Amino acid sequence: MTGRPRALITGVTGQDGSYLAELLIAKGYEVHAVIRRSSTFSTGRVEHLYQDVHEEGRALNLHYGDLLDTGSLVSVLGKVEPDEVYNLGAQSHVAVSFQMPEFTADAVAFGTMRLLEAIRQTGRPVRFYQAGSSEMFGKVESPLQNEDTRFHPRSPYAIAKVFAHQMAVFHREAYGMYCANGILFNHESPRRGEVFVTRKITQAVARIAAGRQDHLYLGNLKAKRDWGYAPEYVEAMWRILQQPEPDDFVIATGETHSVEEFAALAFASVGRRWQEHVRYDPRYERPAEVDLLQGDASKAERVLRWKARTTFADLARIMVAADLRAEGLDPDSVMRHD
Ligand code: NAP
Ligand code: F7E
């Protein structure tokens, strides 16, 4: 063990986990993470960190474990003795949660409870971050959502996240544990999973530009989301755990845009019209939709000194450029600059 602060991350192989690991390593933390066993490599987003060995050891230390397996959580907590735990592990796809409600609840709701209970039983003063979601607001009760807005979840995923959120609040109130909730609105990046709508669009735009694909099938284009840039959002997670008292924070840009607007920008960035490539597929509709999300992050701005910086248009361009590069194309020659 070193004298550096120690962090433990669940969900490190995902979009946010990989950016958070980078951030904490840059801040001098000893970073540990839980990974699940899988039949193929799942560590693509963190390979560069895992392979980075310096005099104090590996930049990123990986431990097998699962939010479904209490014993593995107890064991890793005992081994690592973390100062901060970031619980990002989840079955995070809303549409999939309608098809796998029990598995989703097990990982997201019960997984969080297992981890909180395992931390409680260590008796150590651990700071706990819970990855809450704007999906918890669901059928929104006010045009702008903040920490006081009532939850009205519209999917098994969102219901499980409400349970996890309330479990964190409960452990704070009942046992005096340091448990903080981030309520993060959608955030995207070139590392976003390919099944989420923004990445699905930017990857298709790049493939169409490369002549490898003609059409893209999407569901509801009218849904509106508050979309930010993931690297900025993991900075907010860290700031949340640096507060003297545990608290809950909405993290958002304050703007809302439709899926159609995102598609229009992404296609326009390579000089194409989305209408010529996007086709409707009802399979991507959900049994219950969240029509509109728009966050009010004024508390985060005031208390955490955090504010989203990357604009919606820049986000689309960053993602298209990265997917063009992955297709072997030079964004400078393919993308329009008007
Ligand atoms: P993501 O890319 O889907 O990553 C999810 C991570 O959770 C992966 O590392 C995955 O591991 C891991 N995981 C899944 N089931 C697990 C289990 N049973 N035990 C341990 N780990 C498990 O998600 P993300 O976009 O980075 O989001 C991070 C967290 O923030 C999630 O909790 C998500 O629900 C929440 N959130 C995301 C957003 C957003 O817009 N991105 C907004 C609000 C909240 P494998 O690689 O092995 O599958
Ligand atoms: O859908 C519509 C879909 O899957 C956004 C997760 O990170 O953010 C994410 O959840 C919208 C929805 O994200 C397709 O109906 C249309 O209205 O990209 P998404 P999400 O459901 O908002 C929240 C904050 C989280 O917490 C979650 O973990 O886009 N949509 N056509 C489509 N969506 C997908 N995936 N695929 C389509 O073809």
CSV table of C-alpha atoms and ligand atoms in Angstrom, one decimal:
chain,number,residue,atom,x,y,z
A,1,MET,CA,0.0,0.0,0.0
A,2,THR,CA,1.2,3.6,-0.7
A,3,GLY,CA,0.4,6.8,1.2
A,4,ARG,CA,-1.7,8.0,-1.8
A,5,PRO,CA,-5.5,8.2,-1.6
A,6,ARG,CA,-7.0,4.9,-2.8
A,7,ALA,CA,-10.1,4.7,-5.0
A,8,LEU,CA,-12.2,1.7,-5.9
A,9,ILE,CA,-14.3,1.8,-9.1
A,10,THR,CA,-17.1,-0.5,-10.2
A,11,GLY,CA,-17.9,-0.3,-13.9
A,12,VAL,CA,-14.3,0.7,-14.9
A,13,THR,CA,-14.6,-1.0,-18.3
A,14,GLY,CA,-17.5,1.3,-19.3
A,15,GLN,CA,-17.5,4.8,-20.7
A,16,ASP,CA,-17.5,6.7,-17.4
A,17,GLY,CA,-15.3,4.2,-15.5
A,18,SER,CA,-12.5,4.6,-18.0
A,19,TYR,CA,-12.5,8.4,-17.9
A,20,LEU,CA,-12.8,8.4,-14.1
A,21,ALA,CA,-9.8,6.0,-13.8
A,22,GLU,CA,-7.8,8.4,-16.0
A,23,LEU,CA,-8.8,11.4,-13.9
A,24,LEU,CA,-8.0,9.8,-10.6
A,25,ILE,CA,-4.6,8.5,-11.7
A,26,ALA,CA,-3.8,12.0,-13.0
A,27,LYS,CA,-4.7,13.3,-9.5
A,28,GLY,CA,-2.3,10.9,-7.8
A,29,TYR,CA,-4.7,8.3,-6.6
A,30,GLU,CA,-3.9,4.6,-6.3
A,31,VAL,CA,-6.8,3.3,-8.4
A,32,HIS,CA,-8.3,-0.1,-8.1
A,33,ALA,CA,-11.3,-1.5,-10.0
A,34,VAL,CA,-13.7,-4.4,-10.1
A,35,ILE,CA,-14.0,-6.2,-13.4
A,36,ARG,CA,-16.3,-9.1,-14.4
A,37,ARG,CA,-15.1,-12.2,-16.0
A,38,SER,CA,-16.2,-12.4,-19.6
A,39,SER,CA,-15.4,-14.8,-22.4
A,40,THR,CA,-13.8,-12.0,-24.5
A,41,PHE,CA,-11.7,-9.0,-23.4
A,42,SER,CA,-13.8,-6.2,-22.0
A,43,THR,CA,-10.9,-4.0,-21.0
A,44,GLY,CA,-10.4,-2.1,-24.3
A,45,ARG,CA,-11.3,1.3,-22.8
A,46,VAL,CA,-8.7,0.9,-20.0
A,47,GLU,CA,-6.0,-1.2,-21.6
A,48,HIS,CA,-3.7,1.8,-21.8
A,49,LEU,CA,-4.0,2.4,-18.0
A,50,TYR,CA,-3.6,-1.3,-17.1
A,51,GLN,CA,-0.4,-1.6,-19.2
A,52,ASP,CA,1.0,1.6,-17.7
A,53,VAL,CA,3.5,0.3,-15.0
A,54,HIS,CA,5.6,2.9,-13.1
A,55,GLU,CA,7.7,2.8,-9.9
A,56,GLU,CA,4.6,2.9,-7.6
A,57,GLY,CA,3.1,-0.1,-9.4
A,58,ARG,CA,0.4,-0.3,-12.0
A,59,ALA,CA,-1.6,2.8,-12.7
A,60,LEU,CA,-4.8,0.7,-12.6
A,61,ASN,CA,-5.2,-2.4,-10.5
A,62,LEU,CA,-7.9,-4.8,-11.6
A,63,HIS,CA,-9.8,-7.3,-9.3
A,64,TYR,CA,-12.3,-9.9,-10.4
A,65,GLY,CA,-15.7,-9.3,-8.9
A,66,ASP,CA,-19.4,-8.7,-9.6
A,67,LEU,CA,-22.1,-6.6,-8.1
A,68,LEU,CA,-24.2,-9.8,-8.1
A,69,ASP,CA,-21.6,-11.5,-5.8
A,70,THR,CA,-21.4,-10.2,-2.2
A,71,GLY,CA,-18.4,-12.3,-1.4
A,72,SER,CA,-16.3,-10.7,-4.1
A,73,LEU,CA,-17.3,-7.2,-3.0
A,74,VAL,CA,-16.3,-8.0,0.7
A,75,SER,CA,-13.0,-9.5,-0.5
A,76,VAL,CA,-12.0,-6.6,-2.7
A,77,LEU,CA,-12.9,-4.0,-0.1
A,78,GLY,CA,-10.8,-5.9,2.5
A,79,LYS,CA,-7.9,-6.1,0.1
A,80,VAL,CA,-8.0,-2.5,-1.2
A,81,GLU,CA,-9.2,-0.6,1.9
A,82,PRO,CA,-10.3,2.3,-0.3
A,83,ASP,CA,-10.9,5.9,0.8
A,84,GLU,CA,-13.4,6.5,-2.0
A,85,VAL,CA,-15.7,4.0,-3.8
A,86,TYR,CA,-17.3,5.0,-7.1
A,87,ASN,CA,-20.3,2.7,-7.9
A,88,LEU,CA,-20.6,3.0,-11.7
A,89,GLY,CA,-21.3,-0.7,-12.5
A,90,ALA,CA,-24.7,-1.3,-14.0
A,91,GLN,CA,-26.8,-2.9,-16.7
A,92,SER,CA,-27.2,0.7,-18.1
A,93,HIS,CA,-29.2,0.2,-21.2
A,94,VAL,CA,-32.8,1.4,-20.7
A,95,ALA,CA,-34.3,-0.5,-23.6
A,96,VAL,CA,-32.6,-3.8,-22.5
A,97,SER,CA,-34.0,-3.3,-19.0
A,98,PHE,CA,-37.6,-3.9,-20.3
A,99,GLN,CA,-36.5,-7.3,-21.5
A,100,MET,CA,-34.3,-8.1,-18.5
A,101,PRO,CA,-36.0,-6.4,-15.5
A,102,GLU,CA,-34.9,-8.9,-12.9
A,103,PHE,CA,-31.2,-8.9,-14.0
A,104,THR,CA,-31.2,-5.1,-14.2
A,105,ALA,CA,-32.7,-4.8,-10.7
A,106,ASP,CA,-30.2,-7.3,-9.4
A,107,ALA,CA,-27.2,-5.5,-10.7
A,108,VAL,CA,-28.4,-1.9,-10.3
A,109,ALA,CA,-30.6,-2.0,-7.2
A,110,PHE,CA,-29.4,-5.0,-5.2
A,111,GLY,CA,-25.9,-4.6,-6.4
A,112,THR,CA,-25.7,-1.1,-4.9
A,113,MET,CA,-27.2,-2.4,-1.7
A,114,ARG,CA,-24.7,-5.3,-1.5
A,115,LEU,CA,-21.9,-2.8,-2.0
A,116,LEU,CA,-23.2,-0.4,0.6
A,117,GLU,CA,-23.7,-3.2,3.2
A,118,ALA,CA,-20.2,-4.5,2.5
A,119,ILE,CA,-18.7,-1.0,3.0
A,120,ARG,CA,-20.8,-0.6,6.2
A,121,GLN,CA,-19.4,-3.9,7.6
A,122,THR,CA,-15.8,-2.7,7.1
A,123,GLY,CA,-16.5,0.0,9.6
A,124,ARG,CA,-14.0,2.2,7.7
A,125,PRO,CA,-14.7,5.8,6.8
A,126,VAL,CA,-15.3,5.3,3.1
A,127,ARG,CA,-16.7,8.0,0.8
A,128,PHE,CA,-19.3,6.4,-1.5
A,129,TYR,CA,-20.5,7.8,-4.9
A,130,GLN,CA,-23.6,6.4,-6.5
A,131,ALA,CA,-24.1,6.8,-10.2
A,132,GLY,CA,-27.7,8.1,-10.3
A,133,SER,CA,-29.5,9.0,-13.5
A,134,SER,CA,-31.8,11.6,-14.9
A,135,GLU,CA,-33.9,8.6,-16.0
A,136,MET,CA,-35.2,8.6,-12.4
A,137,PHE,CA,-37.2,11.8,-13.3
A,138,GLY,CA,-38.9,9.9,-16.1
A,139,LYS,CA,-42.3,11.4,-16.8
A,140,VAL,CA,-41.1,14.8,-15.6
A,141,GLU,CA,-43.2,16.9,-13.3
A,142,SER,CA,-41.5,20.2,-14.1
A,143,PRO,CA,-39.8,21.5,-17.3
A,144,LEU,CA,-36.4,21.8,-15.6
A,145,GLN,CA,-35.4,19.0,-13.2
A,146,ASN,CA,-33.2,19.6,-10.1
A,147,GLU,CA,-32.5,17.9,-6.8
A,148,ASP,CA,-36.0,18.6,-5.5
A,149,THR,CA,-37.9,17.3,-8.5
A,150,ARG,CA,-40.0,14.2,-7.7
A,151,PHE,CA,-38.9,10.9,-9.3
A,152,HIS,CA,-41.4,9.2,-11.7
A,153,PRO,CA,-39.3,6.4,-13.2
A,154,ARG,CA,-40.5,4.9,-16.5
A,155,SER,CA,-38.4,1.7,-16.9
A,156,PRO,CA,-37.1,-1.2,-14.8
A,157,TYR,CA,-33.6,0.5,-15.1
A,158,ALA,CA,-34.9,3.8,-13.8
A,159,ILE,CA,-36.8,2.1,-10.9
A,160,ALA,CA,-33.7,0.2,-9.9
A,161,LYS,CA,-31.7,3.5,-10.0
A,162,VAL,CA,-34.3,5.1,-7.7
A,163,PHE,CA,-33.9,2.1,-5.2
A,164,ALA,CA,-30.1,2.6,-5.4
A,165,HIS,CA,-30.4,6.3,-4.8
A,166,GLN,CA,-32.7,5.9,-1.8
A,167,MET,CA,-30.3,3.1,-0.4
A,168,ALA,CA,-27.5,5.6,-0.5
A,169,VAL,CA,-29.6,8.3,1.2
A,170,PHE,CA,-30.7,5.6,3.8
A,171,HIS,CA,-27.1,4.6,4.6
A,172,ARG,CA,-26.2,8.2,5.1
A,173,GLU,CA,-29.1,8.9,7.4
A,174,ALA,CA,-29.3,5.6,9.3
A,175,TYR,CA,-25.6,4.9,9.8
A,176,GLY,CA,-23.9,8.3,9.2
A,177,MET,CA,-22.0,6.9,6.2
A,178,TYR,CA,-20.6,9.3,3.6
A,179,CYS,CA,-22.9,8.4,0.7
A,180,ALA,CA,-23.4,10.9,-2.1
A,181,ASN,CA,-25.6,10.7,-5.2
A,182,GLY,CA,-24.8,12.2,-8.6
A,183,ILE,CA,-27.9,12.6,-10.7
A,184,LEU,CA,-26.3,12.7,-14.1
A,185,PHE,CA,-28.1,13.6,-17.3
A,186,ASN,CA,-27.0,11.8,-20.5
A,187,HIS,CA,-23.4,12.2,-21.3
A,188,GLU,CA,-21.6,10.9,-24.3
A,189,SER,CA,-18.2,10.6,-25.9
A,190,PRO,CA,-16.2,8.6,-28.5
A,191,ARG,CA,-16.1,5.9,-25.8
A,192,ARG,CA,-19.9,5.7,-25.5
A,193,GLY,CA,-21.3,2.2,-26.0
A,194,GLU,CA,-22.4,1.6,-29.6
A,195,VAL,CA,-26.0,0.8,-28.7
A,196,PHE,CA,-26.8,4.2,-27.3
A,197,VAL,CA,-28.4,6.6,-29.8
A,198,THR,CA,-25.7,9.3,-30.1
A,199,ARG,CA,-22.9,6.8,-30.8
A,200,LYS,CA,-25.1,4.6,-33.0
A,201,ILE,CA,-25.6,7.7,-35.1
A,202,THR,CA,-22.0,8.9,-35.2
A,203,GLN,CA,-20.7,5.5,-36.0
A,204,ALA,CA,-23.3,5.1,-38.9
A,205,VAL,CA,-22.3,8.6,-40.2
A,206,ALA,CA,-18.7,7.5,-40.3
A,207,ARG,CA,-19.5,4.2,-42.0
A,208,ILE,CA,-21.7,6.0,-44.5
A,209,ALA,CA,-18.9,8.5,-45.2
A,210,ALA,CA,-16.6,5.5,-45.8
A,211,GLY,CA,-19.1,4.0,-48.2
A,212,ARG,CA,-19.6,0.9,-45.9
A,213,GLN,CA,-23.2,1.5,-45.0
A,214,ASP,CA,-26.3,3.2,-46.6
A,215,HIS,CA,-29.0,3.4,-43.9
A,216,LEU,CA,-29.4,3.7,-40.2
A,217,TYR,CA,-32.5,2.4,-38.4
A,218,LEU,CA,-33.7,4.4,-35.4
A,219,GLY,CA,-36.8,4.5,-33.2
A,220,ASN,CA,-38.3,7.6,-31.6
A,221,LEU,CA,-36.6,10.7,-33.1
A,222,LYS,CA,-38.7,13.2,-31.1
A,223,ALA,CA,-37.4,12.3,-27.6
A,224,LYS,CA,-35.4,15.1,-26.1
A,225,ARG,CA,-32.3,14.8,-23.8
A,226,ASP,CA,-29.9,17.0,-22.0
A,227,TRP,CA,-26.6,15.7,-23.6
A,228,GLY,CA,-23.2,16.6,-22.2
A,229,TYR,CA,-19.6,15.4,-22.6
A,230,ALA,CA,-18.5,12.5,-20.4
A,231,PRO,CA,-15.0,13.5,-19.4
A,232,GLU,CA,-16.5,16.7,-17.8
A,233,TYR,CA,-19.1,14.6,-15.9
A,234,VAL,CA,-16.5,12.3,-14.2
A,235,GLU,CA,-14.8,15.5,-12.9
A,236,ALA,CA,-18.1,16.3,-11.3
A,237,MET,CA,-18.2,12.8,-9.7
A,238,TRP,CA,-14.8,13.5,-8.1
A,239,ARG,CA,-15.9,16.9,-6.9
A,240,ILE,CA,-19.0,15.5,-5.3
A,241,LEU,CA,-16.8,13.2,-3.1
A,242,GLN,CA,-14.5,16.1,-2.1
A,243,GLN,CA,-17.3,18.0,-0.3
A,244,PRO,CA,-17.1,18.1,3.5
A,245,GLU,CA,-20.6,16.7,3.9
A,246,PRO,CA,-22.2,14.1,1.6
A,247,ASP,CA,-24.9,15.5,-0.6
A,248,ASP,CA,-26.8,14.9,-3.9
A,249,PHE,CA,-26.2,16.8,-7.1
A,250,VAL,CA,-27.8,17.2,-10.5
A,251,ILE,CA,-25.2,17.3,-13.3
A,252,ALA,CA,-26.4,18.5,-16.6
A,253,THR,CA,-25.9,21.1,-19.4
A,254,GLY,CA,-29.2,22.9,-18.9
A,255,GLU,CA,-30.1,22.5,-22.7
A,256,THR,CA,-32.4,19.9,-24.3
A,257,HIS,CA,-32.3,18.6,-27.9
A,258,SER,CA,-34.1,15.9,-29.8
A,259,VAL,CA,-32.6,12.8,-31.2
A,260,GLU,CA,-33.5,14.2,-34.6
A,261,GLU,CA,-31.4,17.4,-33.9
A,262,PHE,CA,-28.4,15.2,-33.0
A,263,ALA,CA,-28.8,13.2,-36.2
A,264,ALA,CA,-29.2,16.3,-38.3
A,265,LEU,CA,-25.9,17.8,-36.9
A,266,ALA,CA,-24.0,14.6,-37.2
A,267,PHE,CA,-24.9,14.0,-40.8
A,268,ALA,CA,-24.5,17.7,-41.7
A,269,SER,CA,-21.0,17.6,-40.3
A,270,VAL,CA,-20.0,15.3,-43.2
A,271,GLY,CA,-22.1,17.3,-45.7
A,272,ARG,CA,-25.1,14.9,-45.8
A,273,ARG,CA,-28.8,15.2,-45.0
A,274,TRP,CA,-30.1,12.8,-42.3
A,275,GLN,CA,-33.4,12.3,-44.1
A,276,GLU,CA,-31.6,10.5,-46.9
A,277,HIS,CA,-30.1,7.9,-44.5
A,278,VAL,CA,-32.3,7.5,-41.4
A,279,ARG,CA,-35.1,4.9,-41.5
A,280,TYR,CA,-37.7,4.2,-38.9
A,281,ASP,CA,-37.7,0.8,-37.1
A,282,PRO,CA,-40.4,0.3,-34.5
A,283,ARG,CA,-38.2,-2.3,-32.7
A,284,TYR,CA,-36.3,0.6,-31.2
A,285,GLU,CA,-39.4,2.1,-29.6
A,286,ARG,CA,-39.8,1.4,-25.8
A,287,PRO,CA,-43.0,0.3,-23.9
A,288,ALA,CA,-42.8,3.6,-22.0
A,289,GLU,CA,-40.7,6.5,-23.2
A,290,VAL,CA,-39.1,9.4,-21.4
A,291,ASP,CA,-40.1,12.3,-23.7
A,292,LEU,CA,-38.1,15.2,-22.3
A,293,LEU,CA,-35.2,15.7,-19.9
A,294,GLN,CA,-33.5,19.1,-19.1
A,295,GLY,CA,-31.5,19.5,-16.0
A,296,ASP,CA,-30.9,22.4,-13.7
A,297,ALA,CA,-27.4,22.0,-12.4
A,298,SER,CA,-27.2,25.4,-10.6
A,299,LYS,CA,-26.5,23.7,-7.2
A,300,ALA,CA,-23.5,21.9,-8.8
A,301,GLU,CA,-22.3,25.2,-10.2
A,302,ARG,CA,-22.7,27.0,-6.9
A,303,VAL,CA,-21.3,24.3,-4.5
A,304,LEU,CA,-19.0,22.3,-6.7
A,305,ARG,CA,-17.9,25.1,-9.0
A,306,TRP,CA,-18.7,22.7,-11.9
A,307,LYS,CA,-20.3,23.7,-15.2
A,308,ALA,CA,-20.7,21.8,-18.5
A,309,ARG,CA,-18.4,23.4,-21.2
A,310,THR,CA,-18.8,21.3,-24.4
A,311,THR,CA,-21.7,22.5,-26.5
A,312,PHE,CA,-24.2,20.1,-28.1
A,313,ALA,CA,-22.8,20.9,-31.6
A,314,ASP,CA,-19.2,20.3,-30.5
A,315,LEU,CA,-20.2,17.0,-28.8
A,316,ALA,CA,-21.6,15.7,-32.1
A,317,ARG,CA,-18.4,16.9,-34.0
A,318,ILE,CA,-16.1,15.3,-31.5
A,319,MET,CA,-17.9,12.0,-31.8
A,320,VAL,CA,-18.2,12.0,-35.6
A,321,ALA,CA,-14.5,12.9,-35.9
A,322,ALA,CA,-13.4,10.0,-33.7
A,323,ASP,CA,-15.6,7.5,-35.6
A,324,LEU,CA,-14.3,8.8,-38.9
A,325,ARG,CA,-10.7,8.1,-37.6
A,326,ALA,CA,-11.8,4.6,-36.6
A,327,GLU,CA,-12.9,4.1,-40.2
A,328,GLY,CA,-9.5,5.2,-41.4
A,329,LEU,CA,-10.7,8.6,-42.7
A,330,ASP,CA,-9.2,12.0,-41.9
A,331,PRO,CA,-11.8,14.2,-40.2
A,332,ASP,CA,-10.1,17.4,-41.5
A,333,SER,CA,-10.7,16.4,-45.1
A,334,VAL,CA,-14.2,14.8,-44.6
A,335,MET,CA,-15.9,17.2,-42.2
A,336,ARG,CA,-17.4,20.5,-43.2
A,337,HIS,CA,-16.3,23.6,-41.3
A,338,ASP,CA,-19.2,26.0,-42.0
B,1,NAP,P1,-21.6,1.6,-19.4
B,1,NAP,O1,-20.6,2.1,-20.5
B,1,NAP,O2,-22.7,0.7,-19.8
B,1,NAP,O3,-20.7,0.7,-18.4
B,1,NAP,C1,-21.3,-0.1,-17.4
B,1,NAP,C2,-20.2,-0.7,-16.6
B,1,NAP,O4,-20.8,-1.6,-15.6
B,1,NAP,C3,-19.3,-1.7,-17.4
B,1,NAP,O5,-18.0,-1.6,-16.9
B,1,NAP,C4,-19.9,-3.1,-17.0
B,1,NAP,O6,-19.0,-4.1,-17.2
B,1,NAP,C5,-20.2,-2.8,-15.6
B,1,NAP,N1,-21.2,-3.8,-15.0
B,1,NAP,C6,-22.3,-4.2,-15.6
B,1,NAP,N2,-22.9,-5.2,-14.8
B,1,NAP,C7,-22.1,-5.3,-13.7
B,1,NAP,C8,-22.1,-6.2,-12.6
B,1,NAP,N3,-23.1,-7.0,-12.4
B,1,NAP,N4,-21.1,-6.1,-11.7
B,1,NAP,C9,-20.0,-5.2,-11.9
B,1,NAP,N5,-20.0,-4.4,-13.0
B,1,NAP,C10,-21.0,-4.5,-13.9
B,1,NAP,O7,-22.1,2.8,-18.6
B,1,NAP,P2,-21.6,4.3,-18.5
B,1,NAP,O8,-22.3,5.1,-19.6
B,1,NAP,O9,-20.2,4.4,-18.3
B,1,NAP,O10,-22.4,4.7,-17.1
B,1,NAP,C11,-21.7,4.6,-15.9
B,1,NAP,C12,-22.8,4.5,-14.8
B,1,NAP,O11,-23.5,5.8,-14.8
B,1,NAP,C13,-23.8,3.5,-14.9
B,1,NAP,O12,-24.2,3.1,-13.6
B,1,NAP,C14,-25.0,4.2,-15.6
B,1,NAP,O13,-26.2,3.5,-15.3
B,1,NAP,C15,-24.9,5.5,-15.0
B,1,NAP,N6,-25.4,6.7,-15.8
B,1,NAP,C16,-24.9,6.8,-17.0
B,1,NAP,C17,-25.3,8.0,-17.7
B,1,NAP,C18,-24.8,8.2,-19.1
B,1,NAP,O14,-25.4,9.1,-19.8
B,1,NAP,N7,-23.7,7.6,-19.6
B,1,NAP,C19,-26.2,8.9,-17.1
B,1,NAP,C20,-26.6,8.7,-15.8
B,1,NAP,C21,-26.2,7.6,-15.1
B,1,NAP,P3,-18.8,-5.0,-18.5
B,1,NAP,O15,-17.8,-4.2,-19.4
B,1,NAP,O16,-18.2,-6.3,-18.0
B,1,NAP,O17,-20.1,-5.1,-19.1
B,2,F7E,O1,-31.7,6.7,-25.8
B,2,F7E,C1,-34.2,7.2,-28.4
B,2,F7E,C2,-34.6,6.4,-27.2
B,2,F7E,O2,-30.4,4.6,-25.3
B,2,F7E,C3,-31.9,8.1,-25.9
B,2,F7E,C4,-28.2,5.6,-20.5
B,2,F7E,O3,-26.8,6.0,-20.4
B,2,F7E,O4,-28.9,7.9,-20.4
B,2,F7E,C5,-28.9,6.7,-21.2
B,2,F7E,O5,-30.3,6.3,-21.4
B,2,F7E,C6,-33.2,8.3,-26.7
B,2,F7E,C7,-34.4,7.5,-26.1
B,2,F7E,O6,-30.1,6.7,-23.8
B,2,F7E,C8,-32.9,4.8,-30.8
B,2,F7E,O7,-36.0,6.0,-27.3
B,2,F7E,C9,-34.3,6.4,-30.8
B,2,F7E,O8,-35.5,8.3,-26.0
B,2,F7E,O9,-29.1,6.7,-26.1
B,2,F7E,P1,-30.3,6.1,-25.3
B,2,F7E,P2,-31.2,6.8,-22.6
B,2,F7E,O10,-32.3,5.8,-22.7
B,2,F7E,O11,-31.5,8.2,-22.5
B,2,F7E,C10,-29.4,7.8,-19.1
B,2,F7E,C11,-29.2,9.1,-18.4
B,2,F7E,C12,-28.9,6.6,-18.4
B,2,F7E,O12,-28.9,6.7,-17.1
B,2,F7E,C13,-28.7,5.4,-19.1
B,2,F7E,O13,-27.9,4.5,-18.4
B,2,F7E,O14,-33.0,7.9,-28.0
B,2,F7E,N1,-33.8,6.4,-29.6
B,2,F7E,N2,-33.8,5.5,-31.6
B,2,F7E,C14,-33.0,5.3,-29.5
B,2,F7E,N3,-32.2,4.9,-28.5
B,2,F7E,C15,-31.3,3.8,-28.8
B,2,F7E,N4,-30.5,3.3,-27.9
B,2,F7E,N5,-31.3,3.2,-30.1
B,2,F7E,C16,-32.1,3.7,-31.1
B,2,F7E,O15,-32.0,3.2,-32.2
